[in-house]
Amino acid sequence: METHELIKWGLIIGIPLLVLILYKFILRVFAGVVIVPEDRIGLVTKKFVLFGKQQLPEGRIVATDGEAGFQAQTLPPGMYFGKWIWQYDITFQPFIIIPTGQLGLILAKDGAELETGSILGRKVNCDSYQDAVAFLKNGGRKGRQTAIIAPGSYRINTFLFSVEMTDMTSIPDNAVGVVTTQEGKPLEEGQIAGKIIEGHNKFQDVDIFMNNGGYKGLQEQVILAGTYFLNPWFTKVEMVSMTEIAIGHVGVVISYVGGEGVDLSGIEFKHGNIVAKGSKGVWAEPLGPGKYPINPFIMKVELVPTTNLVLNWANARSESHQLDKHLSTITVRSKDGFPFNLDVSQIIHIPTTEAPKVIARFGNMNNLVSQVLEPTIGNYFRNSAQDSDVIAFLGTRKERQESARMHIGKVLDQYNVNGVDTLIGDIVPPESLMKTLTDRKIAEEQKVTYETEMKAQETRQTLEKETAIADIQKEIVKADQGVLIAERIADASVKKATGEANSVRLQSTAEADRLRLLANGDAEKIRVLAKANAEQIELLAKANAEQISLTGNAEAERILAIGKSNAESYKLSVEAMGGNNFTQLKVMEAIGAQNIKIMPDILIGGGGDGANGPISGLLGLKLLEEIAKKKDAEQQN
């Protein structure tokens, strides 16, 4: 009994528990029920068909009308009846999830054949490829699809579609995306890029691009910084830097696309067409400083400096623009056959309005330098050097620099370039010639130095002469005044002597003779001494000799004048007194002036006592001598 109860209760509890555990299997086997979880879809494979069309159309692999095989219709999450296990095979497939930052590319395994020449199937109305039946019935084509699916969750039938995930296209700042399309119309004859098509949202809507007549290949239109849903099966994007035009420059655009424009350069310009913006050729309007999203595969921007540009013909110097990096020091040969090196700097300026003409003529700035500036300047200085020897070339550097500026300026005007200035730098003559020139220059400088020193000595002599004259000027004046006074005194004496003519004539005549002799002797003595001193001083310094000469002459003139005055006075005295009387007078004056003793201190006479007279005199003389010796001894003590 107990065993029976246990079995009973086991069945009561076990059967519902088993049914609860195996309900899906039971329902699937006995009721044909399929329960699709909420995060799955059911992919249906039909094993056979009881009634109706049995086989799929030729070339098809997915059934849309109940044929046996893979079914286009999927089972969304939910419960479905009649899906008998012996007729239907249900596969649960997770949702297709496209994460943020990526996009989904669709490859259809079934559908109509692609059009001839096409590599992508056009977009059809199929709820982002979640409705496989609509895709097939609306003309969807097998293969890669133009449309993409954005980030999100999708119920996609993987029997029909394969989904490949790829990153979104990102264009960084200061960059440009150059687009090449894999689908579209062939490019027109003579074109290298497809024309700009409107409405396709930067190539993100492939079907609008193709419906509006988009071309296959390189595109004129570029995409700027940002993130884009671009189908990499349709577009290939190459990132390039934006074109930057620095301050002090303009950008001349050379366009390889566009229509044939009207030439705006004028009749006189015969070196290429300059066209309006948007046409093929060199644009007449250059781009100013800034950044531009230029497609470098269809346009070329040549930078042209609009500030003064310095180009150096020198081995050891080059400017930052590097246009003169291939220029070197110019080697020239002079008229006398000496080679020497010459450094030259040329300053040019290209006006903004002339920049397109320069580019149209030469293509770029490097060609301008190599084709015009380099041969023009090099040949000018070579020709100029052949007309002169090295020394003359060095001596006329300033004139040759000015001539070069004018000549080169006229030549550059023909090429729409302004020649601002031409500067001659270092001139390096041959070393041997340079030594000769240096020696000559040193000799010339020494000559100048000697001449300067000689002039300084002459100036010093003149100064000393003038100083000596100034120093003796006082004596000269004094002498002149003495002469004048003497003349006045002589005049007075003459007048006085006239009144005393008889008595003075004799005295004057005698005195005049004596003084004349004395004056002549003194004058001769002074003259001889002055001459000797002058010769001695002349050897030492010409200036001192001149001073002594002037001093001697002045003194001689003074003495001569005094002598003449005295002589005249003596002459008048002699005439007044008589010659003998005047002579006796002067003799007596001389005896008195020199204290000459006329009477002896001891007189020995012969009178008186005849025996003792002479003896007394001798004794007296002896006594005087003793007294004199005693006085000398006392003075010495």
XYZ file of C-alpha atoms in Angstrom:
637
model
C 0.000 0.000 0.000
C 2.747 2.360 0.871
C 4.535 1.673 -2.422
C 1.370 2.319 -4.370
C 0.918 5.669 -2.633
C 4.456 6.660 -3.341
C 4.040 5.904 -7.016
C 0.767 7.789 -7.055
C 2.186 10.872 -5.459
C 5.293 10.562 -7.608
C 3.181 10.657 -10.728
C 1.044 13.493 -9.394
C 4.098 15.604 -8.654
C 6.555 14.317 -11.239
C 4.407 14.566 -14.354
C 3.542 18.283 -13.916
C 7.152 18.996 -12.934
C 8.427 17.145 -16.006
C 5.908 18.928 -18.204
C 7.000 22.218 -16.686
C 10.621 21.457 -17.386
C 10.122 20.042 -20.877
C 7.194 22.185 -21.948
C 9.019 23.741 -24.886
C 9.998 20.339 -26.218
C 6.531 18.943 -25.609
C 4.845 21.893 -27.255
C 7.318 21.797 -30.129
C 6.781 18.066 -30.754
C 3.108 17.638 -30.035
C 1.671 21.083 -30.886
C 4.170 22.542 -33.348
C 4.705 25.568 -31.060
C 7.870 27.707 -31.309
C 8.717 30.256 -28.652
C 11.307 32.834 -29.791
C 13.144 34.572 -26.911
C 13.021 38.344 -26.664
C 16.699 38.791 -27.655
C 16.577 36.434 -30.604
C 14.961 35.980 -33.985
C 14.007 32.673 -35.534
C 15.521 31.680 -38.816
C 13.222 29.199 -40.524
C 14.256 26.352 -42.766
C 11.374 24.512 -44.451
C 12.189 20.862 -45.096
C 9.409 20.048 -47.530
C 6.107 21.314 -48.832
C 2.908 19.271 -48.561
C 0.895 21.379 -50.946
C 1.903 24.078 -53.442
C 5.175 25.047 -55.094
C 7.942 22.742 -54.138
C 11.142 24.176 -55.651
C 12.785 27.584 -55.543
C 13.197 29.530 -58.782
C 16.463 28.964 -60.565
C 19.311 30.854 -59.011
C 17.460 31.612 -55.777
C 18.529 30.325 -52.354
C 15.964 32.004 -50.093
C 12.237 31.288 -50.378
C 9.694 34.061 -50.325
C 6.524 32.142 -51.300
C 6.647 29.105 -49.003
C 8.978 27.003 -51.096
C 11.189 24.492 -49.353
C 14.520 25.770 -48.131
C 15.737 28.853 -46.273
C 12.820 31.147 -45.610
C 13.066 34.879 -46.112
C 10.495 35.489 -43.393
C 12.005 35.365 -39.911
C 10.269 34.853 -36.582
C 10.475 37.881 -34.294
C 10.332 37.270 -30.517
C 7.008 35.574 -29.602
C 5.029 32.276 -29.835
C 4.192 30.588 -33.145
C 1.971 27.553 -33.897
C 2.028 25.035 -36.678
C 5.769 24.904 -36.977
C 5.910 21.145 -36.811
C 9.276 19.720 -35.973
C 9.231 17.283 -38.861
C 8.580 20.094 -41.393
C 10.379 23.153 -39.991
C 13.823 23.655 -38.547
C 14.033 26.803 -36.386
C 17.419 28.392 -35.607
C 17.589 31.131 -32.993
C 19.819 33.996 -34.096
C 20.907 36.917 -31.856
C 20.140 40.459 -32.989
C 22.813 42.167 -35.081
C 24.210 44.970 -32.900
C 26.211 47.799 -34.501
C 28.193 49.572 -31.758
C 28.704 53.327 -31.580
C 31.473 54.551 -33.845
C 30.944 51.791 -36.366
C 28.620 51.036 -39.231
C 27.355 47.852 -40.834
C 28.056 46.838 -44.417
C 25.536 44.502 -46.033
C 26.321 41.653 -48.391
C 23.238 40.025 -49.926
C 23.527 36.339 -50.743
C 20.407 36.291 -52.911
C 18.562 38.672 -55.172
C 18.623 39.896 -58.721
C 21.834 40.001 -60.658
C 23.844 43.246 -60.518
C 23.602 45.540 -63.470
C 26.430 45.366 -65.966
C 29.280 47.571 -64.825
C 27.945 47.881 -61.288
C 29.676 46.544 -58.228
C 27.077 47.553 -55.611
C 23.418 46.782 -55.276
C 21.143 49.801 -55.060
C 19.158 50.562 -51.962
C 15.560 49.161 -51.823
C 12.772 49.667 -49.305
C 13.339 46.812 -46.837
C 13.372 48.351 -43.348
C 17.180 48.550 -43.135
C 17.471 44.972 -44.437
C 15.283 43.604 -41.636
C 12.538 42.635 -44.126
C 14.138 40.060 -46.363
C 10.899 39.403 -48.255
C 10.570 43.082 -49.190
C 14.216 43.186 -50.230
C 13.803 40.291 -52.643
C 10.408 41.308 -53.983
C 11.372 44.997 -54.399
C 14.269 44.163 -56.687
C 17.145 43.900 -54.267
C 20.303 42.692 -55.886
C 22.773 40.168 -54.642
C 26.263 41.239 -53.600
C 27.545 44.285 -51.767
C 24.981 46.944 -51.044
C 25.231 50.714 -51.335
C 23.261 51.328 -48.167
C 24.732 50.851 -44.709
C 23.159 50.387 -41.297
C 23.928 52.830 -38.539
C 24.698 51.944 -34.886
C 21.813 50.064 -33.247
C 20.148 46.595 -33.000
C 18.718 44.886 -36.068
C 16.752 41.698 -36.764
C 18.516 40.619 -39.898
C 18.089 37.283 -41.621
C 21.612 35.936 -41.869
C 20.422 33.295 -44.379
C 20.139 36.204 -46.826
C 22.492 38.871 -45.500
C 26.020 38.965 -44.123
C 26.904 41.957 -42.010
C 30.454 43.307 -41.854
C 31.261 45.992 -39.296
C 33.756 48.752 -39.979
C 34.763 52.014 -38.366
C 33.214 55.315 -39.283
C 35.395 57.670 -41.339
C 36.922 60.477 -39.267
C 38.636 63.516 -40.776
C 40.843 65.330 -38.202
C 41.154 69.088 -37.884
C 43.271 70.918 -40.468
C 42.852 67.993 -42.834
C 40.857 67.374 -45.987
C 39.354 64.106 -47.190
C 39.937 63.455 -50.881
C 37.284 61.070 -52.167
C 37.520 58.459 -54.899
C 34.291 56.625 -55.700
C 34.071 53.014 -56.926
C 30.672 53.373 -58.557
C 29.038 55.870 -60.928
C 29.161 57.102 -64.493
C 32.478 57.074 -66.344
C 34.339 60.401 -66.380
C 33.796 62.609 -69.390
C 36.469 62.884 -72.060
C 39.326 65.144 -70.972
C 38.274 65.234 -67.298
C 40.329 63.837 -64.443
C 37.730 64.147 -61.662
C 33.998 63.934 -61.259
C 32.025 67.149 -61.081
C 30.457 68.264 -57.824
C 27.075 66.573 -57.212
C 24.563 68.085 -54.810
C 22.352 66.372 -52.210
C 24.294 63.239 -51.282
C 25.320 64.545 -47.837
C 29.077 64.314 -48.315
C 28.935 60.923 -50.089
C 27.005 59.335 -47.198
C 23.942 58.672 -49.368
C 25.335 56.657 -52.231
C 22.039 56.223 -54.033
C 21.319 59.963 -54.242
C 24.846 60.494 -55.569
C 24.321 57.912 -58.296
C 20.761 58.967 -59.088
C 21.942 62.566 -59.564
C 24.524 61.534 -62.118
C 27.614 61.079 -59.975
C 30.838 60.020 -61.643
C 33.154 57.160 -60.848
C 36.691 57.960 -59.794
C 38.403 60.979 -58.256
C 35.970 63.635 -57.068
C 36.354 67.407 -57.135
C 34.418 67.725 -53.911
C 36.256 67.103 -50.653
C 35.028 66.431 -47.128
C 36.160 68.470 -44.164
C 36.885 67.663 -40.527
C 34.218 65.457 -38.924
C 32.879 61.893 -38.696
C 31.014 60.353 -41.616
C 29.009 57.205 -42.423
C 30.907 56.395 -45.577
C 30.600 53.041 -47.258
C 34.221 51.919 -47.849
C 32.968 49.652 -50.691
C 31.882 52.847 -52.444
C 34.379 55.498 -51.360
C 38.103 55.535 -50.758
C 39.152 58.524 -48.667
C 42.696 59.878 -48.582
C 43.451 62.497 -45.943
C 45.721 65.399 -46.844
C 46.624 68.567 -44.977
C 44.788 71.768 -45.700
C 46.633 74.218 -47.936
C 48.083 76.976 -45.767
C 49.122 80.316 -47.231
C 51.347 82.213 -44.826
C 51.239 85.939 -44.244
C 53.323 87.751 -46.819
C 52.395 85.272 -49.543
C 49.576 84.640 -51.995
C 48.550 81.345 -53.501
C 48.188 81.151 -57.270
C 45.759 78.368 -58.139
C 46.439 76.116 -61.109
C 43.266 74.138 -61.730
C 43.267 70.923 -63.760
C 39.480 70.688 -63.855
C 36.673 72.950 -65.027
C 35.568 74.411 -68.292
C 37.732 76.207 -70.780
C 37.697 79.811 -69.530
C 38.254 83.090 -71.330
C 41.848 84.362 -71.245
C 42.020 87.414 -68.954
C 45.738 88.135 -69.335
C 45.397 90.541 -72.247
C 46.949 90.703 -75.699
C 50.428 91.709 -74.508
C 50.852 88.620 -72.314
C 51.692 85.654 -74.540
C 52.917 83.081 -72.049
C 49.723 81.221 -71.129
C 46.079 81.714 -70.315
C 44.923 83.306 -67.096
C 41.282 82.454 -66.425
C 38.537 83.245 -63.957
C 37.969 81.249 -60.782
C 36.368 77.848 -61.472
C 37.853 77.429 -64.945
C 40.703 75.203 -66.019
C 44.064 76.959 -65.956
C 45.779 79.633 -63.860
C 43.248 81.632 -61.868
C 43.504 85.396 -62.211
C 42.522 85.920 -58.581
C 45.146 84.518 -56.173
C 44.289 83.262 -52.694
C 45.242 85.458 -49.746
C 46.784 84.290 -46.452
C 44.771 81.577 -44.672
C 43.871 77.868 -44.829
C 41.964 76.360 -47.744
C 40.427 72.886 -48.314
C 42.155 72.318 -51.642
C 42.060 68.991 -53.413
C 45.757 68.664 -54.380
C 44.959 66.047 -57.055
C 42.911 68.478 -59.135
C 44.410 71.824 -58.090
C 47.910 73.034 -57.439
C 48.636 76.108 -55.341
C 51.947 77.855 -55.974
C 53.050 80.129 -53.144
C 54.389 83.501 -54.284
C 56.023 85.871 -51.751
C 54.563 89.368 -51.907
C 57.104 90.906 -49.529
C 60.635 91.848 -50.556
C 62.520 88.665 -51.359
C 66.308 88.429 -50.896
C 68.313 85.995 -53.027
C 71.994 85.413 -52.229
C 74.666 84.378 -54.710
C 76.977 83.206 -51.910
C 78.311 79.783 -50.959
C 77.909 80.210 -47.207
C 74.571 82.017 -47.010
C 70.994 81.075 -47.883
C 67.657 82.556 -46.843
C 64.895 80.636 -45.042
C 62.746 80.418 -48.192
C 65.495 78.192 -49.725
C 64.890 79.586 -53.211
C 68.595 80.463 -53.341
C 69.924 77.183 -51.967
C 71.346 76.245 -55.383
C 72.908 79.670 -55.990
C 76.619 80.084 -55.369
C 79.311 82.752 -55.387
C 79.862 84.186 -58.880
C 83.343 83.654 -60.342
C 84.303 86.336 -62.864
C 87.427 87.139 -64.864
C 88.804 90.654 -65.126
C 90.157 92.451 -68.179
C 93.719 91.726 -67.084
C 93.001 88.003 -66.828
C 92.610 87.592 -63.054
C 89.727 85.380 -61.832
C 88.045 86.488 -58.613
C 84.919 85.646 -56.613
C 81.965 87.956 -56.123
C 79.061 87.684 -53.641
C 75.826 89.326 -54.795
C 72.408 89.804 -53.176
C 69.338 90.604 -55.282
C 66.150 91.986 -53.718
C 62.962 91.461 -55.749
C 59.268 92.121 -55.215
C 56.332 90.466 -56.943
C 53.067 92.467 -56.674
C 49.944 90.487 -55.820
C 48.325 91.370 -59.144
C 51.378 90.118 -61.056
C 51.730 86.796 -59.219
C 49.422 84.841 -61.603
C 51.429 86.063 -64.609
C 54.694 84.958 -63.012
C 53.293 81.475 -62.360
C 51.686 81.279 -65.808
C 55.065 82.114 -67.355
C 57.404 80.013 -65.190
C 55.229 77.500 -63.332
C 56.808 78.172 -59.919
C 59.257 80.433 -58.102
C 62.169 78.010 -58.446
C 61.899 78.222 -62.225
C 61.887 82.027 -62.016
C 65.160 81.916 -60.105
C 66.856 79.303 -62.285
C 65.599 80.520 -65.676
C 65.808 84.315 -65.234
C 67.545 85.595 -62.132
C 70.502 83.220 -62.060
C 71.627 83.692 -65.711
C 70.759 87.409 -65.800
C 72.756 88.391 -62.731
C 75.608 85.975 -63.349
C 76.134 87.088 -66.953
C 75.835 90.784 -66.095
C 78.668 90.676 -63.571
C 80.817 88.463 -65.797
C 80.433 90.930 -68.652
C 81.013 93.874 -66.335
C 84.210 92.354 -64.932
C 85.670 91.834 -68.423
C 85.572 95.597 -69.043
C 87.813 96.417 -66.096
C 90.857 95.220 -64.235
C 90.532 93.952 -60.683
C 91.841 97.106 -59.006
C 89.519 99.347 -60.992
C 86.590 97.010 -60.279
C 87.240 97.284 -56.570
C 87.574 101.034 -56.796
C 84.291 101.501 -58.684
C 82.200 99.147 -56.562
C 79.518 101.753 -55.770
C 79.079 102.812 -59.409
C 78.913 99.208 -60.611
C 76.331 98.355 -57.963
C 74.103 101.203 -59.103
C 74.560 100.231 -62.754
C 73.667 96.619 -61.932
C 70.517 97.717 -60.092
C 69.288 99.711 -63.079
C 70.164 97.071 -65.681
C 68.725 94.109 -63.764
C 65.634 96.126 -62.827
C 64.860 96.752 -66.504
C 65.304 93.059 -67.327
C 63.047 91.907 -64.473
C 60.295 94.340 -65.508
C 59.863 92.242 -68.630
C 59.021 89.247 -66.419
C 56.477 91.079 -64.192
C 58.986 91.233 -61.325
C 60.205 94.412 -59.627
C 63.960 94.618 -59.039
C 64.224 96.505 -55.725
C 68.007 96.582 -55.340
C 71.211 94.811 -56.299
C 73.918 94.617 -53.635
C 77.539 93.601 -54.134
C 78.862 91.713 -51.115
C 82.340 90.331 -50.603
C 84.820 90.717 -53.464
C 87.687 88.234 -53.142
C 90.554 89.085 -55.535
C 93.455 86.646 -56.115
C 95.690 86.324 -53.082
C 98.833 87.420 -54.916
C 97.121 90.486 -56.328
C 95.576 91.227 -52.990
C 99.029 91.189 -51.361
C 100.334 93.621 -53.965
C 97.333 95.845 -53.450
C 97.757 95.665 -49.702
C 101.437 96.548 -49.888
C 100.658 99.460 -52.169
C 97.969 100.679 -49.851
C 100.283 100.429 -46.859
C 102.923 102.426 -48.744
C 100.363 105.063 -49.671
C 99.203 105.283 -46.096
C 102.789 105.583 -44.902
C 103.355 108.372 -47.425
C 100.302 110.155 -46.145
C 101.541 109.633 -42.600
C 104.943 111.094 -43.441
C 103.387 114.044 -45.241
C 101.139 114.638 -42.286
C 104.040 114.488 -39.894
C 106.024 116.894 -42.130
C 103.124 119.311 -42.201
C 102.903 119.000 -38.446
C 106.606 119.855 -38.152
C 106.181 122.821 -40.492
C 103.232 123.967 -38.449
C 105.249 123.558 -35.292
C 108.109 125.590 -36.811
C 105.696 128.307 -37.858
C 104.240 128.307 -34.367
C 107.632 128.538 -32.751
C 108.633 131.294 -35.186
C 105.519 133.257 -34.391
C 106.066 132.579 -30.720
C 109.651 133.863 -30.981
C 108.486 136.950 -32.870
C 105.868 137.556 -30.227
C 108.467 137.094 -27.500
C 110.895 139.620 -29.028
C 108.155 141.975 -30.086
C 108.509 143.740 -26.770
C 112.235 144.169 -27.285
C 111.679 145.354 -30.824
C 109.180 147.904 -29.629
C 111.511 148.944 -26.849
C 114.349 149.254 -29.322
C 112.176 151.236 -31.708
C 111.169 153.510 -28.893
C 114.805 153.782 -27.825
C 115.759 154.778 -31.334
C 112.968 157.312 -31.378
C 113.997 158.689 -28.007
C 117.597 158.737 -29.100
C 116.592 160.624 -32.219
C 114.672 163.104 -30.120
C 117.558 163.510 -27.700
C 119.914 163.836 -30.639
C 117.727 166.521 -32.097
C 117.745 168.310 -28.757
C 121.492 167.915 -28.507
C 121.865 169.201 -32.012
C 119.856 172.265 -31.184
C 121.744 172.725 -27.961
C 125.061 172.114 -29.671
C 124.214 174.627 -32.362
C 124.135 177.279 -29.698
C 127.420 176.051 -28.312
C 128.919 175.204 -31.618
C 132.378 176.493 -31.031
C 133.034 174.747 -27.726
C 131.230 171.504 -28.503
C 132.535 170.940 -32.049
C 136.011 169.988 -30.877
C 134.651 167.649 -28.182
C 132.095 166.035 -30.494
C 134.626 165.350 -33.239
C 137.017 163.539 -30.936
C 134.304 161.646 -29.142
C 132.666 160.754 -32.411
C 135.851 159.168 -33.687
C 136.292 157.122 -30.549
C 132.692 156.036 -30.331
C 132.615 155.216 -34.024
C 135.532 152.913 -33.539
C 133.959 151.393 -30.443
C 130.589 151.068 -32.120
C 132.083 149.458 -35.214
C 134.047 147.064 -33.057
C 131.067 146.154 -30.917
C 128.851 145.817 -33.937
C 131.373 143.561 -35.671
C 131.725 141.510 -32.530
C 128.004 141.150 -32.103
C 127.576 140.322 -35.793
C 130.214 137.606 -35.643
C 128.740 136.159 -32.463
C 125.222 136.350 -33.874
C 126.342 134.584 -37.053
C 128.108 131.853 -35.076
C 125.151 131.394 -32.775
C 122.760 131.403 -35.730
C 124.729 128.654 -37.459
C 124.829 126.593 -34.280
C 121.138 127.057 -33.546
C 120.171 126.437 -37.192
C 121.577 122.922 -36.886
C 119.397 122.286 -33.840
C 116.193 123.941 -34.976
C 115.300 126.290 -37.767
C 112.788 128.052 -35.592
C 115.362 128.881 -32.856
C 117.754 130.105 -35.517
C 115.072 132.414 -36.868
C 114.401 133.731 -33.365
C 118.094 134.399 -32.605
C 118.539 135.941 -36.066
C 115.658 138.295 -35.459
C 116.950 139.076 -31.967
C 120.496 139.735 -33.238
C 119.274 141.918 -36.076
C 117.063 143.914 -33.761
C 119.897 144.380 -31.235
C 122.330 145.366 -33.960
C 119.889 147.873 -35.341
C 119.372 149.297 -31.847
C 123.130 149.626 -31.183
C 123.673 150.997 -34.656
C 120.969 153.530 -34.112
C 122.451 154.519 -30.730
C 125.919 154.659 -32.287
C 124.653 156.810 -35.120
C 122.992 159.107 -32.611
C 126.143 159.341 -30.460
C 128.279 159.788 -33.522
C 126.096 162.637 -34.682
C 126.352 164.172 -31.201
C 130.138 163.787 -31.129
C 130.354 165.272 -34.606
C 128.519 168.356 -33.465
C 130.719 168.578 -30.317
C 133.902 168.403 -32.360
C 132.605 171.072 -34.691
C 131.788 173.265 -31.680
C 135.024 172.708 -29.567
C 137.602 171.818 -32.098
C 139.238 168.488 -32.566
C 142.201 168.879 -30.145
C 140.144 170.413 -27.403
C 137.463 167.673 -27.686
C 140.143 164.958 -27.608
C 141.737 166.428 -24.500
C 138.313 166.648 -22.875
C 137.528 162.970 -23.526
C 140.993 161.919 -22.325
C 140.453 163.706 -19.083
C 136.971 162.181 -18.726
C 138.413 158.708 -19.266
C 141.206 159.321 -16.715
C 138.630 160.459 -14.218
C 136.194 157.667 -14.917
C 138.893 154.976 -14.537
C 140.602 156.547 -11.481
C 143.980 156.750 -13.185
C 146.620 158.230 -10.844
C 148.498 161.073 -12.403
C 150.614 161.819 -9.334
C 152.646 158.881 -7.788
C 152.057 157.849 -4.208
C 155.785 158.355 -3.436
C 157.829 160.884 -5.147
C 161.586 160.514 -5.028
C 163.221 163.689 -5.877
C 166.825 164.862 -6.114
C 166.602 168.193 -4.254
C 167.104 168.933 -0.535
C 169.414 166.732 1.357
C 171.517 165.332 -1.274
C 172.649 162.269 0.643
C 169.380 161.141 2.274
C 166.871 162.036 -0.370
C 166.783 158.783 -2.347
C 167.152 156.617 0.715
C 164.233 158.252 2.407
C 162.142 157.623 -0.647
C 162.983 153.910 -0.717
C 162.262 153.498 2.926
C 158.939 155.121 2.513
C 158.093 152.807 -0.390
C 159.064 149.761 1.664
C 156.940 150.964 4.496
C 153.907 151.226 2.227
C 154.420 147.679 0.961
C 154.505 146.305 4.508
C 151.347 148.177 5.397
C 149.626 146.758 2.296
C 150.658 143.166 3.179
C 149.332 143.640 6.709
C 145.971 144.787 5.378
C 145.783 141.748 3.079
C 146.531 139.405 5.968
C 143.836 140.964 8.098
C 141.319 140.673 5.309
C 142.136 136.964 4.837
C 141.705 136.293 8.583
